[in-house]
Coordinates of C-alpha atoms in Angstrom, one line a residue:
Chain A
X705 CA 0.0 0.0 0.0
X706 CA 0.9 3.5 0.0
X707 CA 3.4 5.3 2.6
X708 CA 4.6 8.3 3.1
X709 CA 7.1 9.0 6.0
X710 CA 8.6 12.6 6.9
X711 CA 11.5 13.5 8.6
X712 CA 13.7 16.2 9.9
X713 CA 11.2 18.2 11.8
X714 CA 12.6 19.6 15.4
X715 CA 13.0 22.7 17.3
X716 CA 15.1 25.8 15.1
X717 CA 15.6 29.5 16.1
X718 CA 14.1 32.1 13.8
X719 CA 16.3 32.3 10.8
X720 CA 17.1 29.1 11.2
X721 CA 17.2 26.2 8.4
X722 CA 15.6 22.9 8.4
X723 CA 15.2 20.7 5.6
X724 CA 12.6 17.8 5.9
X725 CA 12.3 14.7 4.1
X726 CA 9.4 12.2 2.9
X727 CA 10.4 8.2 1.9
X728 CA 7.7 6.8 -0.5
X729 CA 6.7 3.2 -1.2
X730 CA 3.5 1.4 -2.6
X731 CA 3.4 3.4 -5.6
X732 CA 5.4 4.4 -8.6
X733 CA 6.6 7.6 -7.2
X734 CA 8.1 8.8 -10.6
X735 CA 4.2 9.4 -11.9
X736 CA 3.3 11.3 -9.6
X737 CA 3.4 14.8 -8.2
X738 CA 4.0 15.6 -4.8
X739 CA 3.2 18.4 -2.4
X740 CA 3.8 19.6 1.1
X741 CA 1.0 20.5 3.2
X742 CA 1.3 22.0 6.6
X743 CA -0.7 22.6 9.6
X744 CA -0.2 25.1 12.3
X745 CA -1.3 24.1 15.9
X746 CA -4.7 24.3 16.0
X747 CA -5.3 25.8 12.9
X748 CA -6.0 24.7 9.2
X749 CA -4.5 22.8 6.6
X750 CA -2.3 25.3 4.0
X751 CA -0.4 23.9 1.2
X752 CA 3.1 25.0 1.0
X753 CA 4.6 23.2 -2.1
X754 CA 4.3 21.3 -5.0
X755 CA 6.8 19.4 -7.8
X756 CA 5.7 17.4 -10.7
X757 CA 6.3 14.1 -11.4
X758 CA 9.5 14.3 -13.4
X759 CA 10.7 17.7 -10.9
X760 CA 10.6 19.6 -14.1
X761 CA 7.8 22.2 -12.4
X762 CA 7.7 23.2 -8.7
X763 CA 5.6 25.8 -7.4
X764 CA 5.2 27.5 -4.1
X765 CA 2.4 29.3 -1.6
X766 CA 3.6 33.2 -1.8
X767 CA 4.1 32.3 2.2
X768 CA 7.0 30.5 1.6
X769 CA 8.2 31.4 -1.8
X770 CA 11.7 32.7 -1.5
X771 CA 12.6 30.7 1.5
X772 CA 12.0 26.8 0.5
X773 CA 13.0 24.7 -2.3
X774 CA 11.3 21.0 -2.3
X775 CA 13.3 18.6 -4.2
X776 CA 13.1 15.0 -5.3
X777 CA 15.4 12.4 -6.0
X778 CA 13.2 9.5 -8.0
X779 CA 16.1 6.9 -7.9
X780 CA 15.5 6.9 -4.2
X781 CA 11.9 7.6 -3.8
X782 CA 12.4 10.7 -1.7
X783 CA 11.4 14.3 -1.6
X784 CA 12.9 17.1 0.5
X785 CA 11.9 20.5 1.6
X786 CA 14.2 22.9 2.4
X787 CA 13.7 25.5 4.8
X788 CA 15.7 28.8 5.0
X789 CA 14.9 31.7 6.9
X790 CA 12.5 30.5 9.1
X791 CA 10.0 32.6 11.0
X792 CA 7.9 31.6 13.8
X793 CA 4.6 30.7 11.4
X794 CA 6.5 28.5 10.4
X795 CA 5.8 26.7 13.0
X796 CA 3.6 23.6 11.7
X797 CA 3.0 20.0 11.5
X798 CA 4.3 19.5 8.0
X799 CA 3.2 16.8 5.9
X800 CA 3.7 15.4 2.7
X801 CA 0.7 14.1 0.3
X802 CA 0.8 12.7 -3.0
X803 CA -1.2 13.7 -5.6
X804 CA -4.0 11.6 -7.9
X805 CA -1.8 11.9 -11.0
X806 CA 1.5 13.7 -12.2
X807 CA 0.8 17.1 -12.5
X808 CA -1.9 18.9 -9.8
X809 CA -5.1 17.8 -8.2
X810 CA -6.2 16.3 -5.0
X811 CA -4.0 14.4 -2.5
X812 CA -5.2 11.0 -2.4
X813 CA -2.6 9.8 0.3
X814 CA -0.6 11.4 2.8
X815 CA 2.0 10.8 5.0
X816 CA 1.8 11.4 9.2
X817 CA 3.5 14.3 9.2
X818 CA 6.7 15.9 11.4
X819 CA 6.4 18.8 13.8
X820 CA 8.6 22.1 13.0
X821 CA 8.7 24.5 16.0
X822 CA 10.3 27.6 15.2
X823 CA 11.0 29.5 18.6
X824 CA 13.6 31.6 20.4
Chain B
X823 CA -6.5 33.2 -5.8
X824 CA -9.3 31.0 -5.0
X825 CA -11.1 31.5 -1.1
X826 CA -13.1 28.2 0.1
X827 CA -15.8 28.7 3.0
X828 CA -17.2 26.3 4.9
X829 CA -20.1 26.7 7.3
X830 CA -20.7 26.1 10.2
X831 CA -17.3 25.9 11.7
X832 CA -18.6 23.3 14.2
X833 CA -21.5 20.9 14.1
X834 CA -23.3 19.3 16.9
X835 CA -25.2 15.8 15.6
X836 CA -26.5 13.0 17.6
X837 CA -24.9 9.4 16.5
X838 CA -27.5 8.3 13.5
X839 CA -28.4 11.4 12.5
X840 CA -27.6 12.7 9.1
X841 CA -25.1 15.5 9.2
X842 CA -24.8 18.4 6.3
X843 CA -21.4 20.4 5.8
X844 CA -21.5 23.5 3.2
X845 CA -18.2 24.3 1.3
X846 CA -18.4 27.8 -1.0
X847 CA -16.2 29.0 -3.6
X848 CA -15.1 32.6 -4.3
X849 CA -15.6 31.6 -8.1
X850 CA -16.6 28.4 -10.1
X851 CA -14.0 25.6 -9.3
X852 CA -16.4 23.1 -11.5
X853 CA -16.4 20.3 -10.1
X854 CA -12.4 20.3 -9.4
X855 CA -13.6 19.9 -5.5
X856 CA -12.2 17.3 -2.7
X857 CA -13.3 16.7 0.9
X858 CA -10.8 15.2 3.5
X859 CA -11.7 14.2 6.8
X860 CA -9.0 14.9 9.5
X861 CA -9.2 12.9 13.3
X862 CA -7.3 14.5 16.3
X863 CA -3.8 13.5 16.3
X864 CA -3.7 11.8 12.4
X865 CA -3.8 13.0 8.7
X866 CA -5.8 13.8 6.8
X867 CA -7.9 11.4 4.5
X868 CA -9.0 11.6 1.4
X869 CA -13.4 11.2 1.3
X870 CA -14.5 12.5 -1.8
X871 CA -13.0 13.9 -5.2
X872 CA -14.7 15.3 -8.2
X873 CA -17.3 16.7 -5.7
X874 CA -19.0 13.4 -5.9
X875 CA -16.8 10.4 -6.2
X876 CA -15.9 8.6 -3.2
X877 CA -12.4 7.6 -2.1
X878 CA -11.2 3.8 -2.3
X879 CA -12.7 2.4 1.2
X880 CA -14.7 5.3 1.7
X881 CA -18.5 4.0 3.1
X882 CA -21.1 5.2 1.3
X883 CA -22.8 7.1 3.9
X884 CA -20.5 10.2 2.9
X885 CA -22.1 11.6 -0.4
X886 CA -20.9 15.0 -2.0
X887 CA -22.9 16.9 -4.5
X888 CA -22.7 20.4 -6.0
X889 CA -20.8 22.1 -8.7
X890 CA -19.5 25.6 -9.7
X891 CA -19.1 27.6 -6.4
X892 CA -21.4 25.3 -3.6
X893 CA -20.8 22.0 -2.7
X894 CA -22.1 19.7 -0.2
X895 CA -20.5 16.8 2.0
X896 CA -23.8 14.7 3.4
X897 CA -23.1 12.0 6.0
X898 CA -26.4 10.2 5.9
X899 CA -26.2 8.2 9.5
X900 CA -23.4 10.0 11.7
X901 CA -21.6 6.5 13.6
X902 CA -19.1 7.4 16.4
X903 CA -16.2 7.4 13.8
X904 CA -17.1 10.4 12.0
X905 CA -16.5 12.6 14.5
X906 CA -13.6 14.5 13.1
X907 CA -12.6 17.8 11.2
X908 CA -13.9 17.5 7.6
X909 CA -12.0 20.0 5.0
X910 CA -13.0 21.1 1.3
X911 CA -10.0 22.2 -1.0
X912 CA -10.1 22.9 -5.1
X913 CA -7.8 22.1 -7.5
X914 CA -9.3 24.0 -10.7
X915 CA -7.3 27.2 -10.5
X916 CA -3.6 26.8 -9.7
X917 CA -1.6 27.5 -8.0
X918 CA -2.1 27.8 -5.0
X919 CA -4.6 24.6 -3.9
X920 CA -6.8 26.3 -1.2
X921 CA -8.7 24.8 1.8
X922 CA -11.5 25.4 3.6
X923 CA -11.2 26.3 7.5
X924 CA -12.9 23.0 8.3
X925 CA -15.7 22.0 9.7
X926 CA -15.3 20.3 13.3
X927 CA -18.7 17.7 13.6
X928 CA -18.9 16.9 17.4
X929 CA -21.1 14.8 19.3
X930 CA -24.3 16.3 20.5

């Protein structure tokens, strides 16, 4: 079946870098797109990022554009976000979710997500 | 950029009673509409896409229907497992994909 596992999430001081990862398996992750979703305490969920299937397109929400770069490496069924200059919103559970096919849509799987805590 | 409503932002339902959560659109999305339910503590999950298809494994007491800017997510006969955080999110105009604030259904 489908998994998703992140990584890398932990406690960083504001300006601060972080870069998370997500390990897939079940699926043929070169089809598909990927994206990163977060969710700060309490609140919503926001997405953050997306990259098509072959990385050839990535966008970003203008909340983070600037500041992370998501990544993929389809040899090795991962994905990576980097974080730079991080401000407290940052502060989030951040998950990653893949989409239904290779190029934007819903998220039909997700992953169970790794807490950032950006604090002084 | 699109803005997604839902109302109300919490629901009070007795277990067997049939629940109705309202997602709005600040323009038409089509039918490029999703609805994810979310329990405390997990993920989210993936209910319905298309506004009306349901999810592999999804019971079919969750219906959606609606098009263009309203949309519906009906849980016919609430059992103690849908209590939860349902979400609505578009994916016709992108980016970005936008979300709902959610809709918490509680026990009454």
């Amino acid at each position: 079946q489908v998994q998703l596992v992140e990584s890398g999430g932990g406690v960083v001081q504001p300006g601060g870098s972080l870069r998370l990862s997500c390990v897939a398996s079940g699926f043929s992750f070169y089809m598909y797109g990927i994206d990163w979703v977060r969710q700060a305490p309490g609140k919503g969920l926001e997405w953050v990022a997306f990259i098509r299937s072959d990385g050839s397109t990535e966008y970003y929400a203008d909340s983070v554009k600037g500041r992370f770069t998501i990544a993929r490496d389809n040899s090795k069924n991962t994905l990576s976000l980097q974080m730079n200059s991080l401000r407290v919103e940052d502060t989030a559970v951040y998950y990653c979710a893949k989409d239904r096919g290779s190029f934007g849509a819903y998220f039909d799987s997700w992953g169970q997500g790794t807490l950032v805590t950006v604090s002084s | 950029e699109i803005v997604m409503t839902q109302s109300p932002a919490t629901l009070s339902v007795s277990p067997g009673e049939r629940a109705s959560l309202s997602c709005r659109a600040s323009q038409s999305v089509r039918s490029d509409l999703a609805w994810y339910q979310q329990k405390p503590g997990q993920a989210p999950r993936l209910l319905i896409y298309g506004a009306s298809t349901r999810a592999t494994g999804i019971p079919d007491r969750f219906s959606g229907s609606g098009s263009g800017t309203e949309f519906t997510l009906t849980i016919s006969s609430l059992q103690s497992e849908d209590f939860a955080v349902y979400y609505c999110q578009q994916y016709n105009n992108w980016p970005p994909w936008t979300f709902g604030q959610g809709t918490k259904v509680e026990i009454k």
